Amino acid sequence: MTALPATIDLLNTVTDDATQECVERQKVLAAQSGDMTAFEWLVKQNEKRLFGFCTRWLHSNEDAREVCQDAFVRAWQALPEFEVRAKFSTWLCQIALNLCRDRAKSRAARQNESTITLDDVDKPPLCTQSTPDENAELQSELQKLDRGLALLPEKLRAALMLTAMEGLSHEECALVINCSVRGVEGRVYRARQMLMEWWDENK
């Protein structure tokens, strides 16, 4: 009997997810018919998460903001061809990832970029009972993680960020980066191994 509450919570979570997907599907269908209000709802549901992903990939608030705006514009333009049975958020992430890659390649020619670290990205506030020393240690760990991720090969970094940081399933990640589920698993494994080795070497 003690497992019953946990089971109920799990069922509620599944129900909530299904309800959210149903609402999203309805909004997508409406947006495909030209309903801008429905598309604005989709934007609001995804903009914060998408901005966080782009910021972590590009390390620049300005670049991330521009990429997010471009991603939504392209999504609106391509929406008539979008297959509603797919998840809109996964499709949007694929668009943003491609734009991030293009921006990262072209950014080398620009001189005045604004560099930030993971601790500048929106995240839950620190525990109010944390000591200054604990907060400083956490910020240092986040900055170290940021440096380690940046050193990973692009394919491995994308797989790790999408699954571990964005919460995509391996199936969803496979759709975004256009590879097999087994390929995603392999990339995530290699990324974790490389990151752990680098972390140990830079204590």
Coordinates of C-alpha atoms in Angstrom, one line a residue:
M1 CA 0.0 0.0 0.0
T2 CA 2.9 2.4 0.6
A3 CA 3.7 2.4 -3.1
L4 CA 0.2 3.7 -4.0
P5 CA 0.9 7.5 -3.6
A6 CA 4.0 7.3 -5.8
T7 CA 2.0 5.4 -8.4
I8 CA -0.7 8.0 -8.3
D9 CA 1.9 10.8 -8.7
L10 CA 3.3 8.9 -11.7
L11 CA -0.1 8.6 -13.3
N12 CA -0.8 12.3 -12.7
T13 CA 2.5 13.1 -14.3
V14 CA 1.7 11.0 -17.4
T15 CA -1.8 12.5 -17.6
D16 CA -0.4 16.0 -17.3
D17 CA 2.1 15.3 -20.1
A18 CA -0.6 13.9 -22.3
T19 CA -2.8 16.9 -21.7
Q20 CA 0.0 19.3 -22.5
E21 CA 0.8 17.4 -25.7
C22 CA -2.9 17.5 -26.6
V23 CA -3.1 21.2 -26.0
E24 CA 0.2 21.8 -28.0
R25 CA -1.2 19.7 -30.9
Q26 CA -4.4 21.8 -31.0
K27 CA -2.3 25.1 -30.9
V28 CA -0.1 23.8 -33.7
L29 CA -3.1 23.0 -35.9
A30 CA -4.6 26.4 -35.2
A31 CA -1.3 28.1 -36.0
Q32 CA -1.0 26.1 -39.2
S33 CA -4.4 27.6 -40.2
G34 CA -2.9 31.1 -39.7
D35 CA -3.9 31.7 -36.0
M36 CA -1.1 34.0 -34.8
T37 CA -2.5 33.9 -31.2
A38 CA -2.0 30.1 -31.2
F39 CA 1.5 30.5 -32.4
E40 CA 2.3 33.2 -29.8
W41 CA 1.2 30.6 -27.2
L42 CA 3.7 28.1 -28.6
V43 CA 6.4 30.8 -28.5
K44 CA 5.7 31.6 -24.8
Q45 CA 5.8 27.9 -23.9
N46 CA 9.2 27.4 -25.5
E47 CA 11.1 30.7 -25.5
K48 CA 12.7 30.4 -22.1
R49 CA 14.0 26.9 -22.5
L50 CA 15.1 27.6 -26.1
F51 CA 17.0 30.7 -25.0
G52 CA 18.7 28.8 -22.3
F53 CA 19.8 26.1 -24.7
C54 CA 21.1 28.7 -27.3
T55 CA 22.9 30.6 -24.6
R56 CA 24.7 27.5 -23.3
W57 CA 25.7 26.6 -26.9
L58 CA 26.8 30.1 -28.0
H59 CA 28.0 31.6 -24.7
S60 CA 26.5 34.9 -25.8
N61 CA 23.2 36.5 -24.7
E62 CA 23.1 38.6 -27.8
D63 CA 23.7 35.7 -30.2
A64 CA 21.3 33.5 -28.4
R65 CA 18.6 36.1 -28.5
E66 CA 19.0 36.6 -32.2
V67 CA 19.1 32.8 -32.9
C68 CA 15.9 32.3 -30.8
Q69 CA 14.1 35.0 -32.8
D70 CA 15.3 33.5 -36.1
A71 CA 14.3 30.0 -35.0
F72 CA 10.7 31.2 -34.3
V73 CA 10.5 33.0 -37.6
R74 CA 11.7 30.0 -39.4
A75 CA 9.3 27.8 -37.5
W76 CA 6.4 30.0 -38.5
Q77 CA 7.4 30.0 -42.1
A78 CA 7.8 26.2 -42.2
L79 CA 4.8 25.4 -40.0
P80 CA 2.5 24.4 -42.9
E81 CA 5.0 21.5 -43.6
F82 CA 5.3 20.5 -40.0
E83 CA 3.8 17.0 -39.2
V84 CA 1.6 17.4 -36.2
R85 CA 2.2 13.9 -34.9
A86 CA 5.7 15.1 -34.0
K87 CA 6.5 17.2 -30.9
F88 CA 6.7 20.9 -31.8
S89 CA 9.3 21.5 -29.1
T90 CA 11.6 18.8 -30.5
W91 CA 11.2 20.2 -34.0
L92 CA 11.9 23.7 -32.8
C93 CA 15.1 22.5 -31.0
Q94 CA 16.3 21.0 -34.2
I95 CA 15.9 24.4 -36.0
A96 CA 17.7 26.2 -33.2
L97 CA 20.6 23.7 -33.1
N98 CA 21.2 24.2 -36.8
L99 CA 21.1 27.9 -36.4
C100 CA 23.5 27.8 -33.4
R101 CA 25.9 25.7 -35.4
D102 CA 25.8 28.3 -38.2
R103 CA 26.2 31.2 -35.9
A104 CA 29.1 29.6 -34.1
K105 CA 30.9 29.1 -37.4
S106 CA 30.4 32.6 -38.6
R107 CA 31.0 34.3 -35.2
A108 CA 34.8 33.8 -35.5
A109 CA 34.9 36.7 -37.9
R110 CA 33.3 39.0 -35.4
Q111 CA 35.4 40.8 -32.8
N112 CA 32.9 42.2 -30.3
E113 CA 31.1 39.2 -28.8
S114 CA 29.8 39.1 -25.3
T115 CA 31.0 36.0 -23.5
I116 CA 29.2 34.6 -20.5
T117 CA 29.2 31.4 -18.5
L118 CA 26.6 28.9 -17.4
D119 CA 26.0 30.8 -14.2
D120 CA 24.6 33.7 -16.3
V121 CA 21.8 31.5 -17.7
D122 CA 18.4 31.5 -16.1
K123 CA 18.3 28.8 -13.5
P124 CA 16.5 28.1 -10.2
P125 CA 17.7 30.5 -7.4
L126 CA 20.3 29.3 -5.0
C127 CA 19.1 28.0 -1.7
T128 CA 18.7 30.9 0.7
Q129 CA 20.5 28.9 3.4
S130 CA 23.6 28.4 1.4
T131 CA 26.7 30.1 2.8
P132 CA 28.8 32.5 0.7
D133 CA 31.5 29.9 0.5
E134 CA 29.1 27.3 -0.8
N135 CA 27.7 29.7 -3.4
A136 CA 31.2 30.6 -4.6
E137 CA 32.0 26.9 -4.9
L138 CA 28.9 26.3 -6.9
Q139 CA 29.6 29.2 -9.3
S140 CA 33.2 27.8 -9.7
E141 CA 31.8 24.3 -10.5
L142 CA 29.4 25.7 -13.1
Q143 CA 32.1 27.7 -14.8
K144 CA 34.3 24.6 -14.9
L145 CA 31.4 22.6 -16.4
D146 CA 31.0 25.3 -19.0
R147 CA 34.7 25.1 -20.0
G148 CA 34.6 21.3 -20.1
L149 CA 31.5 21.2 -22.3
A150 CA 33.1 23.7 -24.7
L151 CA 36.0 21.4 -25.2
L152 CA 33.9 18.4 -26.3
P153 CA 33.5 17.7 -30.0
E154 CA 30.4 19.3 -31.4
K155 CA 28.5 16.0 -32.0
L156 CA 29.2 14.7 -28.5
R157 CA 28.4 18.1 -26.9
A158 CA 25.0 18.3 -28.7
A159 CA 23.9 14.9 -27.6
L160 CA 24.9 15.4 -24.0
M161 CA 23.4 18.9 -23.7
L162 CA 20.1 17.8 -25.3
T163 CA 19.7 14.8 -23.1
A164 CA 21.3 15.8 -19.8
M165 CA 20.5 19.5 -19.7
E166 CA 17.4 19.9 -21.9
G167 CA 15.7 16.7 -20.8
L168 CA 15.1 15.2 -24.2
S169 CA 14.7 11.4 -24.4
H170 CA 17.2 9.6 -26.6
E171 CA 14.5 9.1 -29.2
E172 CA 13.8 12.9 -29.3
C173 CA 17.5 13.7 -29.3
A174 CA 17.9 11.3 -32.3
L175 CA 15.4 13.3 -34.2
V176 CA 17.1 16.6 -33.4
I177 CA 20.6 15.6 -34.4
N178 CA 19.5 13.2 -37.2
C179 CA 21.1 9.9 -36.0
S180 CA 19.9 6.6 -34.6
V181 CA 19.0 6.1 -30.9
R182 CA 22.0 3.8 -30.5
G183 CA 24.1 6.6 -32.0
V184 CA 22.8 9.0 -29.4
E185 CA 23.6 6.5 -26.6
G186 CA 27.1 6.2 -27.9
R187 CA 27.7 9.9 -28.2
V188 CA 26.3 10.6 -24.7
Y189 CA 28.5 7.8 -23.2
R190 CA 31.6 9.2 -24.9
A191 CA 30.8 12.7 -24.0
R192 CA 30.4 11.8 -20.3
Q193 CA 33.7 9.8 -20.3
M194 CA 35.6 12.7 -21.9
L195 CA 34.1 15.2 -19.6
M196 CA 34.9 13.1 -16.5
E197 CA 38.5 12.5 -17.6
W198 CA 38.9 16.3 -18.3
W199 CA 37.3 17.1 -14.9
D200 CA 39.7 14.8 -13.0
E201 CA 42.7 16.2 -14.8
N202 CA 41.7 19.8 -13.9
K203 CA 41.0 19.5 -10.2

